[in-house]
Amino acid sequence: MDVLSDVVAVTRTGRPRSAHVRWHAPWGQEFASVPGSAGFQVVLQGSCRLLPPDAEPVRLLEGDVVFLPHGSGHTLADGPERLVPAPACAPDDHEPYDTYASARVDRTGAGGAVTVVLCGAYRLDPSRAHPLLLTLPDLVHLPARSDRHPELRSAVRLLAAELENPRLGTDAVVPALLDTLLLYILRIWFNERLARGDATGWAAALNDPPVTAALHAIHRNPAAPWTVAKLAEEAGLSRAPFAKRFAMLAGQPPLGYVTWWRMTTAARLPRTSDAPLRSIAAQVGYTSEFAFAHAFKRMHGTAPGTYRRSN
């Protein structure tokens, strides 16, 4: 798998929630701040305002996509100062955001202008949060443009159709489409940073061929006996320039990232596999189960066996 695919596969946990929601003006809905989650809003029809708690309102038009990678609280409303009744919606609510349900909400019954929004939330595991996600701003706004991002618009249309009219296979289709939507959003944001010439950190790392080659090698085979020299060979650079370049863009030395990725992968495997711990240790590059347990406890604060039982 490539780095961006791994970020989504490893970081997301549980079942994502999504809904196709219809409002009639006047309306407003608060969405709770939920650390350890990420959410999105897509305007399918009409327009509305996104009201962050500490920033200016953002006008959203039909086709606009908003991604909130850190679970920041916000409000959607038909106007810039709409009063919102409590309680706020959260990712685990069953109404109106029942998993994969088609929800229809009419706060007033007044029959005002209609706004249709595709919204959803992903639960993330903070212990496995990739530094790539940590560099994202609180709000990523991708305005609708008829000549750009056709793949994102296609994913939105498919997801909206499944939520509006659930059919046989919807429970399998929707999670895959949600992951696809998330990947497209991240890909577009990083590409736009590069196009503007202000890409730094992970946005630059994922567009730097030598660093990307090393990252792909690590993700493809975390169990390999990596050294700085071997990773530099994958990158096509000599040892010292590679190490400096990797640390500058990825924010940590190459072998530091290798250890982090091994332990992040190891934290996922006990939840998704019944394999014995010695097998998991081997999958992430440890020939000694004792050394693996020591490294795991140093990073996650508990022994791998205890971690498996508690999760």
mmCIF file of C-alpha atoms in Angstrom:
data_model
loop_
_atom_site.group_PDB
_atom_site.id
_atom_site.type_symbol
_atom_site.label_atom_id
_atom_site.label_comp_id
_atom_site.label_asym_id
_atom_site.label_seq_id
_atom_site.Cartn_x
_atom_site.Cartn_y
_atom_site.Cartn_z
ATOM 1 C CA MET A 1 0.000 0.000 0.000
ATOM 2 C CA ASP A 2 1.098 3.592 -0.528
ATOM 3 C CA VAL A 3 1.528 5.988 2.369
ATOM 4 C CA LEU A 4 -1.775 7.858 1.997
ATOM 5 C CA SER A 5 -3.779 4.622 1.793
ATOM 6 C CA ASP A 6 -2.010 3.327 4.886
ATOM 7 C CA VAL A 7 -2.805 6.521 6.806
ATOM 8 C CA VAL A 8 -6.537 5.952 6.306
ATOM 9 C CA ALA A 9 -6.450 2.178 6.834
ATOM 10 C CA VAL A 10 -4.431 2.331 10.053
ATOM 11 C CA THR A 11 -5.836 5.476 11.649
ATOM 12 C CA ARG A 12 -9.569 4.935 11.158
ATOM 13 C CA THR A 13 -11.299 2.702 13.698
ATOM 14 C CA GLY A 14 -14.842 1.371 13.929
ATOM 15 C CA ARG A 15 -17.636 2.075 11.460
ATOM 16 C CA PRO A 16 -17.861 5.531 9.904
ATOM 17 C CA ARG A 17 -21.224 7.285 10.097
ATOM 18 C CA SER A 18 -22.891 9.216 7.339
ATOM 19 C CA ALA A 19 -26.293 10.592 6.426
ATOM 20 C CA HIS A 20 -28.212 12.356 3.674
ATOM 21 C CA VAL A 21 -29.997 15.213 5.463
ATOM 22 C CA ARG A 22 -32.644 17.674 4.242
ATOM 23 C CA TRP A 23 -33.387 20.953 6.009
ATOM 24 C CA HIS A 24 -36.087 23.584 5.383
ATOM 25 C CA ALA A 25 -35.317 27.204 6.287
ATOM 26 C CA PRO A 26 -35.104 28.569 8.883
ATOM 27 C CA TRP A 27 -32.776 25.994 10.397
ATOM 28 C CA GLY A 28 -29.520 25.488 12.257
ATOM 29 C CA GLN A 29 -27.630 22.496 13.605
ATOM 30 C CA GLU A 30 -24.660 22.374 15.955
ATOM 31 C CA PHE A 31 -22.086 19.602 15.629
ATOM 32 C CA ALA A 32 -20.189 18.784 18.814
ATOM 33 C CA SER A 33 -16.431 18.974 19.126
ATOM 34 C CA VAL A 34 -15.236 15.368 19.229
ATOM 35 C CA PRO A 35 -11.462 14.959 19.616
ATOM 36 C CA GLY A 36 -10.311 11.733 18.017
ATOM 37 C CA SER A 37 -12.672 12.018 15.082
ATOM 38 C CA ALA A 38 -12.843 13.622 11.654
ATOM 39 C CA GLY A 39 -15.936 14.885 9.892
ATOM 40 C CA PHE A 40 -17.108 16.148 6.532
ATOM 41 C CA GLN A 41 -19.993 18.182 5.113
ATOM 42 C CA VAL A 42 -20.966 18.232 1.424
ATOM 43 C CA VAL A 43 -23.681 20.572 0.157
ATOM 44 C CA LEU A 44 -25.766 18.663 -2.383
ATOM 45 C CA GLN A 45 -28.516 21.258 -2.876
ATOM 46 C CA GLY A 46 -28.977 24.895 -1.897
ATOM 47 C CA SER A 47 -26.531 26.796 0.277
ATOM 48 C CA CYS A 48 -25.749 27.379 3.937
ATOM 49 C CA ARG A 49 -23.201 28.872 6.335
ATOM 50 C CA LEU A 50 -20.624 27.003 8.349
ATOM 51 C CA LEU A 51 -20.102 28.818 11.641
ATOM 52 C CA PRO A 52 -16.815 27.941 13.395
ATOM 53 C CA PRO A 53 -16.728 28.876 17.098
ATOM 54 C CA ASP A 54 -13.758 31.251 16.769
ATOM 55 C CA ALA A 55 -13.653 32.293 13.123
ATOM 56 C CA GLU A 56 -15.675 34.070 10.484
ATOM 57 C CA PRO A 57 -18.641 32.251 8.881
ATOM 58 C CA VAL A 58 -17.890 30.317 5.692
ATOM 59 C CA ARG A 59 -20.526 30.416 2.967
ATOM 60 C CA LEU A 60 -21.042 27.008 1.392
ATOM 61 C CA LEU A 61 -22.594 26.597 -2.041
ATOM 62 C CA GLU A 62 -23.907 23.559 -3.866
ATOM 63 C CA GLY A 63 -21.068 21.107 -4.455
ATOM 64 C CA ASP A 64 -18.764 22.515 -1.764
ATOM 65 C CA VAL A 65 -16.901 20.011 0.417
ATOM 66 C CA VAL A 66 -15.692 20.736 3.947
ATOM 67 C CA PHE A 67 -13.391 18.388 5.863
ATOM 68 C CA LEU A 68 -12.694 18.784 9.600
ATOM 69 C CA PRO A 69 -9.759 16.449 10.331
ATOM 70 C CA HIS A 70 -9.559 17.152 14.071
ATOM 71 C CA GLY A 71 -13.222 16.815 15.020
ATOM 72 C CA SER A 72 -13.638 20.558 15.548
ATOM 73 C CA GLY A 73 -17.051 21.727 16.716
ATOM 74 C CA HIS A 74 -19.046 23.834 14.263
ATOM 75 C CA THR A 75 -22.547 24.844 13.263
ATOM 76 C CA LEU A 76 -24.391 24.653 9.962
ATOM 77 C CA ALA A 77 -27.236 27.111 9.415
ATOM 78 C CA ASP A 78 -29.196 28.780 6.664
ATOM 79 C CA GLY A 79 -27.967 32.203 7.816
ATOM 80 C CA PRO A 80 -24.878 33.736 9.429
ATOM 81 C CA GLU A 81 -26.442 34.178 12.874
ATOM 82 C CA ARG A 82 -28.938 31.352 13.210
ATOM 83 C CA LEU A 83 -29.712 30.401 16.819
ATOM 84 C CA VAL A 84 -29.243 26.657 17.271
ATOM 85 C CA PRO A 85 -31.216 24.510 19.697
ATOM 86 C CA ALA A 86 -29.409 21.959 21.893
ATOM 87 C CA PRO A 87 -28.281 19.233 21.904
ATOM 88 C CA ALA A 88 -25.441 19.149 19.428
ATOM 89 C CA CYS A 89 -25.012 16.160 17.151
ATOM 90 C CA ALA A 90 -22.061 13.848 17.775
ATOM 91 C CA PRO A 91 -20.681 10.929 15.708
ATOM 92 C CA ASP A 92 -22.233 8.293 18.000
ATOM 93 C CA ASP A 93 -25.745 9.784 17.896
ATOM 94 C CA HIS A 94 -28.387 7.561 16.370
ATOM 95 C CA GLU A 95 -30.650 10.445 15.349
ATOM 96 C CA PRO A 96 -30.506 11.946 12.832
ATOM 97 C CA TYR A 97 -27.226 10.269 11.897
ATOM 98 C CA ASP A 98 -28.083 6.615 12.129
ATOM 99 C CA THR A 99 -25.375 4.657 10.344
ATOM 100 C CA TYR A 100 -25.970 4.617 6.594
ATOM 101 C CA ALA A 101 -29.527 5.953 7.097
ATOM 102 C CA SER A 102 -31.383 8.459 4.963
ATOM 103 C CA ALA A 103 -32.331 11.117 7.494
ATOM 104 C CA ARG A 104 -34.835 13.887 6.842
ATOM 105 C CA VAL A 105 -34.997 16.732 9.320
ATOM 106 C CA ASP A 106 -37.489 19.602 9.258
ATOM 107 C CA ARG A 107 -36.993 21.843 12.273
ATOM 108 C CA THR A 108 -39.890 24.186 11.636
ATOM 109 C CA GLY A 109 -42.172 22.684 9.014
ATOM 110 C CA ALA A 110 -42.350 26.186 7.536
ATOM 111 C CA GLY A 111 -41.538 24.944 4.046
ATOM 112 C CA GLY A 112 -38.687 27.406 3.488
ATOM 113 C CA ALA A 113 -35.774 27.041 1.083
ATOM 114 C CA VAL A 114 -34.341 23.523 1.035
ATOM 115 C CA THR A 115 -30.729 22.647 1.785
ATOM 116 C CA VAL A 116 -29.532 19.060 1.380
ATOM 117 C CA VAL A 117 -26.253 18.057 3.004
ATOM 118 C CA LEU A 118 -24.251 14.859 2.922
ATOM 119 C CA CYS A 119 -22.502 14.635 6.278
ATOM 120 C CA GLY A 120 -20.508 12.071 8.152
ATOM 121 C CA ALA A 121 -17.841 11.306 10.710
ATOM 122 C CA TYR A 122 -14.905 8.955 11.097
ATOM 123 C CA ARG A 123 -13.619 7.698 14.429
ATOM 124 C CA LEU A 124 -9.821 7.916 14.594
ATOM 125 C CA ASP A 125 -7.467 6.215 17.014
ATOM 126 C CA PRO A 126 -5.358 8.979 18.629
ATOM 127 C CA SER A 127 -2.633 6.467 19.488
ATOM 128 C CA ARG A 128 -2.208 5.734 15.768
ATOM 129 C CA ALA A 129 -2.676 9.248 14.383
ATOM 130 C CA HIS A 130 -0.267 9.703 11.511
ATOM 131 C CA PRO A 131 1.733 12.967 11.614
ATOM 132 C CA LEU A 132 0.396 13.643 8.112
ATOM 133 C CA LEU A 133 -3.088 14.200 9.583
ATOM 134 C CA LEU A 134 -1.772 16.300 12.453
ATOM 135 C CA THR A 135 -0.426 18.878 9.994
ATOM 136 C CA LEU A 136 -3.846 19.563 8.462
ATOM 137 C CA PRO A 137 -5.700 22.762 9.428
ATOM 138 C CA ASP A 138 -8.893 22.594 11.499
ATOM 139 C CA LEU A 139 -10.987 23.158 8.378
ATOM 140 C CA VAL A 140 -10.305 22.167 4.765
ATOM 141 C CA HIS A 141 -12.720 23.864 2.336
ATOM 142 C CA LEU A 142 -12.835 22.592 -1.247
ATOM 143 C CA PRO A 143 -15.158 24.909 -3.223
ATOM 144 C CA ALA A 144 -17.184 23.389 -6.037
ATOM 145 C CA ARG A 145 -15.639 23.879 -9.467
ATOM 146 C CA SER A 146 -17.211 22.287 -12.513
ATOM 147 C CA ASP A 147 -13.869 21.799 -14.230
ATOM 148 C CA ARG A 148 -11.935 20.346 -11.289
ATOM 149 C CA HIS A 149 -11.960 17.275 -9.040
ATOM 150 C CA PRO A 150 -14.246 15.055 -11.160
ATOM 151 C CA GLU A 151 -13.283 11.992 -9.121
ATOM 152 C CA LEU A 152 -14.371 13.694 -5.878
ATOM 153 C CA ARG A 153 -17.711 14.710 -7.387
ATOM 154 C CA SER A 154 -18.259 11.153 -8.635
ATOM 155 C CA ALA A 155 -17.608 9.703 -5.172
ATOM 156 C CA VAL A 156 -20.027 12.221 -3.639
ATOM 157 C CA ARG A 157 -22.751 11.337 -6.155
ATOM 158 C CA LEU A 158 -22.339 7.606 -5.550
ATOM 159 C CA LEU A 159 -22.366 8.013 -1.769
ATOM 160 C CA ALA A 160 -25.417 10.305 -1.871
ATOM 161 C CA ALA A 161 -27.297 7.810 -4.035
ATOM 162 C CA GLU A 162 -26.572 4.931 -1.639
ATOM 163 C CA LEU A 163 -27.668 6.932 1.404
ATOM 164 C CA GLU A 164 -30.796 8.321 -0.224
ATOM 165 C CA ASN A 165 -31.903 4.926 -1.510
ATOM 166 C CA PRO A 166 -30.337 2.047 0.479
ATOM 167 C CA ARG A 167 -30.353 -1.246 -1.399
ATOM 168 C CA LEU A 168 -28.833 -4.709 -1.270
ATOM 169 C CA GLY A 169 -25.110 -4.286 -0.681
ATOM 170 C CA THR A 170 -25.308 -0.746 0.726
ATOM 171 C CA ASP A 171 -23.630 -1.781 3.994
ATOM 172 C CA ALA A 172 -20.580 -2.889 2.007
ATOM 173 C CA VAL A 173 -20.597 -0.055 -0.532
ATOM 174 C CA VAL A 174 -20.889 2.874 1.889
ATOM 175 C CA PRO A 175 -17.733 2.209 4.010
ATOM 176 C CA ALA A 176 -15.684 1.810 0.830
ATOM 177 C CA LEU A 177 -17.086 5.052 -0.601
ATOM 178 C CA LEU A 178 -16.404 6.902 2.661
ATOM 179 C CA ASP A 179 -12.767 5.818 2.595
ATOM 180 C CA THR A 180 -12.610 6.818 -1.075
ATOM 181 C CA LEU A 181 -14.064 10.236 -0.280
ATOM 182 C CA LEU A 182 -11.539 10.768 2.510
ATOM 183 C CA LEU A 183 -8.631 9.777 0.273
ATOM 184 C CA TYR A 184 -9.768 12.112 -2.512
ATOM 185 C CA ILE A 185 -10.108 15.021 -0.072
ATOM 186 C CA LEU A 186 -6.592 14.467 1.288
ATOM 187 C CA ARG A 187 -5.103 13.973 -2.169
ATOM 188 C CA ILE A 188 -6.674 17.193 -3.482
ATOM 189 C CA TRP A 189 -5.584 19.239 -0.475
ATOM 190 C CA PHE A 190 -1.967 18.093 -0.737
ATOM 191 C CA ASN A 191 -1.895 18.594 -4.507
ATOM 192 C CA GLU A 192 -3.299 22.112 -4.194
ATOM 193 C CA ARG A 193 -0.659 23.020 -1.631
ATOM 194 C CA LEU A 194 1.989 21.853 -4.065
ATOM 195 C CA ALA A 195 0.413 23.763 -6.970
ATOM 196 C CA ARG A 196 0.370 26.972 -4.908
ATOM 197 C CA GLY A 197 4.036 26.548 -4.097
ATOM 198 C CA ASP A 198 3.535 26.615 -0.308
ATOM 199 C CA ALA A 199 3.856 22.879 0.379
ATOM 200 C CA THR A 200 5.859 22.145 3.522
ATOM 201 C CA GLY A 201 6.218 19.180 5.857
ATOM 202 C CA TRP A 202 4.194 16.141 4.801
ATOM 203 C CA ALA A 203 2.599 17.983 1.883
ATOM 204 C CA ALA A 204 6.118 18.374 0.500
ATOM 205 C CA ALA A 205 7.303 14.929 1.626
ATOM 206 C CA LEU A 206 4.583 13.164 -0.356
ATOM 207 C CA ASN A 207 5.641 15.062 -3.464
ATOM 208 C CA ASP A 208 9.379 14.536 -3.017
ATOM 209 C CA PRO A 209 10.433 11.467 -5.058
ATOM 210 C CA PRO A 210 13.415 10.389 -2.885
ATOM 211 C CA VAL A 211 11.528 10.708 0.423
ATOM 212 C CA THR A 212 8.391 9.150 -1.055
ATOM 213 C CA ALA A 213 10.431 6.182 -2.336
ATOM 214 C CA ALA A 214 11.789 5.584 1.162
ATOM 215 C CA LEU A 215 8.346 5.948 2.741
ATOM 216 C CA HIS A 216 6.818 3.487 0.306
ATOM 217 C CA ALA A 217 9.613 1.009 1.050
ATOM 218 C CA ILE A 218 8.986 1.290 4.812
ATOM 219 C CA HIS A 219 5.218 0.898 4.436
ATOM 220 C CA ARG A 220 5.553 -1.928 1.923
ATOM 221 C CA ASN A 221 7.814 -3.962 4.215
ATOM 222 C CA PRO A 222 8.051 -2.681 7.811
ATOM 223 C CA ALA A 223 9.731 -5.936 8.880
ATOM 224 C CA ALA A 224 12.797 -5.387 6.681
ATOM 225 C CA PRO A 225 16.066 -4.727 8.569
ATOM 226 C CA TRP A 226 16.122 -1.078 7.590
ATOM 227 C CA THR A 227 19.172 1.093 8.074
ATOM 228 C CA VAL A 228 19.691 4.674 6.970
ATOM 229 C CA ALA A 229 22.020 3.396 4.253
ATOM 230 C CA LYS A 230 19.434 0.944 2.896
ATOM 231 C CA LEU A 231 16.701 3.600 2.884
ATOM 232 C CA ALA A 232 19.059 6.027 1.177
ATOM 233 C CA GLU A 233 19.624 3.397 -1.490
ATOM 234 C CA GLU A 234 15.844 3.136 -1.992
ATOM 235 C CA ALA A 235 15.738 6.928 -2.305
ATOM 236 C CA GLY A 236 18.636 7.051 -4.762
ATOM 237 C CA LEU A 237 20.699 9.363 -2.549
ATOM 238 C CA SER A 238 23.813 9.064 -0.459
ATOM 239 C CA ARG A 239 23.362 8.484 3.248
ATOM 240 C CA ALA A 240 23.911 11.957 4.748
ATOM 241 C CA PRO A 241 21.896 14.024 2.234
ATOM 242 C CA PHE A 242 19.028 11.514 2.451
ATOM 243 C CA ALA A 243 18.910 11.561 6.257
ATOM 244 C CA LYS A 244 18.873 15.367 6.312
ATOM 245 C CA ARG A 245 16.205 15.583 3.609
ATOM 246 C CA PHE A 246 13.951 12.983 5.252
ATOM 247 C CA ALA A 247 14.153 14.590 8.704
ATOM 248 C CA MET A 248 13.446 18.056 7.289
ATOM 249 C CA LEU A 249 10.286 16.952 5.447
ATOM 250 C CA ALA A 250 8.938 14.153 7.662
ATOM 251 C CA GLY A 251 9.788 15.838 10.949
ATOM 252 C CA GLN A 252 11.815 12.950 12.365
ATOM 253 C CA PRO A 253 14.878 10.856 11.426
ATOM 254 C CA PRO A 254 14.370 7.918 9.048
ATOM 255 C CA LEU A 255 14.871 5.203 11.665
ATOM 256 C CA GLY A 256 12.653 7.093 14.103
ATOM 257 C CA TYR A 257 9.878 6.898 11.538
ATOM 258 C CA VAL A 258 10.594 3.193 10.945
ATOM 259 C CA THR A 259 10.139 2.466 14.665
ATOM 260 C CA TRP A 260 7.014 4.621 14.870
ATOM 261 C CA TRP A 261 5.420 2.917 11.876
ATOM 262 C CA ARG A 262 6.277 -0.558 13.167
ATOM 263 C CA MET A 263 4.670 0.173 16.537
ATOM 264 C CA THR A 264 1.668 1.848 14.919
ATOM 265 C CA THR A 265 1.147 -1.221 12.738
ATOM 266 C CA ALA A 266 1.663 -3.464 15.762
ATOM 267 C CA ALA A 267 -1.075 -1.603 17.646
ATOM 268 C CA ARG A 268 -3.575 -2.393 14.894
ATOM 269 C CA LEU A 269 -2.762 -6.080 14.464
ATOM 270 C CA PRO A 270 -3.935 -7.333 17.902
ATOM 271 C CA ARG A 271 -7.376 -5.876 17.138
ATOM 272 C CA THR A 272 -7.667 -7.339 13.657
ATOM 273 C CA SER A 273 -5.844 -10.650 14.001
ATOM 274 C CA ASP A 274 -5.765 -13.634 16.331
ATOM 275 C CA ALA A 275 -2.118 -14.247 15.490
ATOM 276 C CA PRO A 276 0.172 -14.919 18.489
ATOM 277 C CA LEU A 277 2.314 -12.039 19.657
ATOM 278 C CA ARG A 278 5.511 -13.677 18.382
ATOM 279 C CA SER A 279 3.976 -13.681 14.885
ATOM 280 C CA ILE A 280 2.972 -10.014 15.202
ATOM 281 C CA ALA A 281 6.492 -9.195 16.398
ATOM 282 C CA ALA A 282 7.934 -10.841 13.292
ATOM 283 C CA GLN A 283 5.533 -8.964 11.010
ATOM 284 C CA VAL A 284 6.912 -5.645 12.253
ATOM 285 C CA GLY A 285 10.591 -6.569 12.211
ATOM 286 C CA TYR A 286 11.370 -8.020 15.666
ATOM 287 C CA THR A 287 13.009 -11.425 15.935
ATOM 288 C CA SER A 288 12.768 -11.274 19.738
ATOM 289 C CA GLU A 289 9.317 -11.209 21.360
ATOM 290 C CA PHE A 290 10.936 -9.631 24.441
ATOM 291 C CA ALA A 291 12.424 -6.761 22.405
ATOM 292 C CA PHE A 292 9.069 -6.277 20.678
ATOM 293 C CA ALA A 293 7.193 -6.139 23.989
ATOM 294 C CA HIS A 294 9.695 -3.630 25.384
ATOM 295 C CA ALA A 295 9.382 -1.332 22.343
ATOM 296 C CA PHE A 296 5.591 -1.670 22.335
ATOM 297 C CA LYS A 297 5.280 -0.741 26.010
ATOM 298 C CA ARG A 298 7.637 2.203 25.580
ATOM 299 C CA MET A 299 5.399 3.660 22.867
ATOM 300 C CA HIS A 300 1.907 2.628 23.992
ATOM 301 C CA GLY A 301 2.356 2.549 27.753
ATOM 302 C CA THR A 302 1.252 -1.054 28.192
ATOM 303 C CA ALA A 303 2.397 -4.559 27.289
ATOM 304 C CA PRO A 304 1.054 -5.905 23.961
ATOM 305 C CA GLY A 305 -0.863 -8.725 25.668
ATOM 306 C CA THR A 306 -2.589 -6.308 28.031
ATOM 307 C CA TYR A 307 -3.291 -3.984 25.116
ATOM 308 C CA ARG A 308 -4.936 -6.817 23.166
ATOM 309 C CA ARG A 309 -7.158 -7.844 26.100
ATOM 310 C CA SER A 310 -8.233 -4.264 26.828
ATOM 311 C CA ASN A 311 -9.279 -3.665 23.231
#
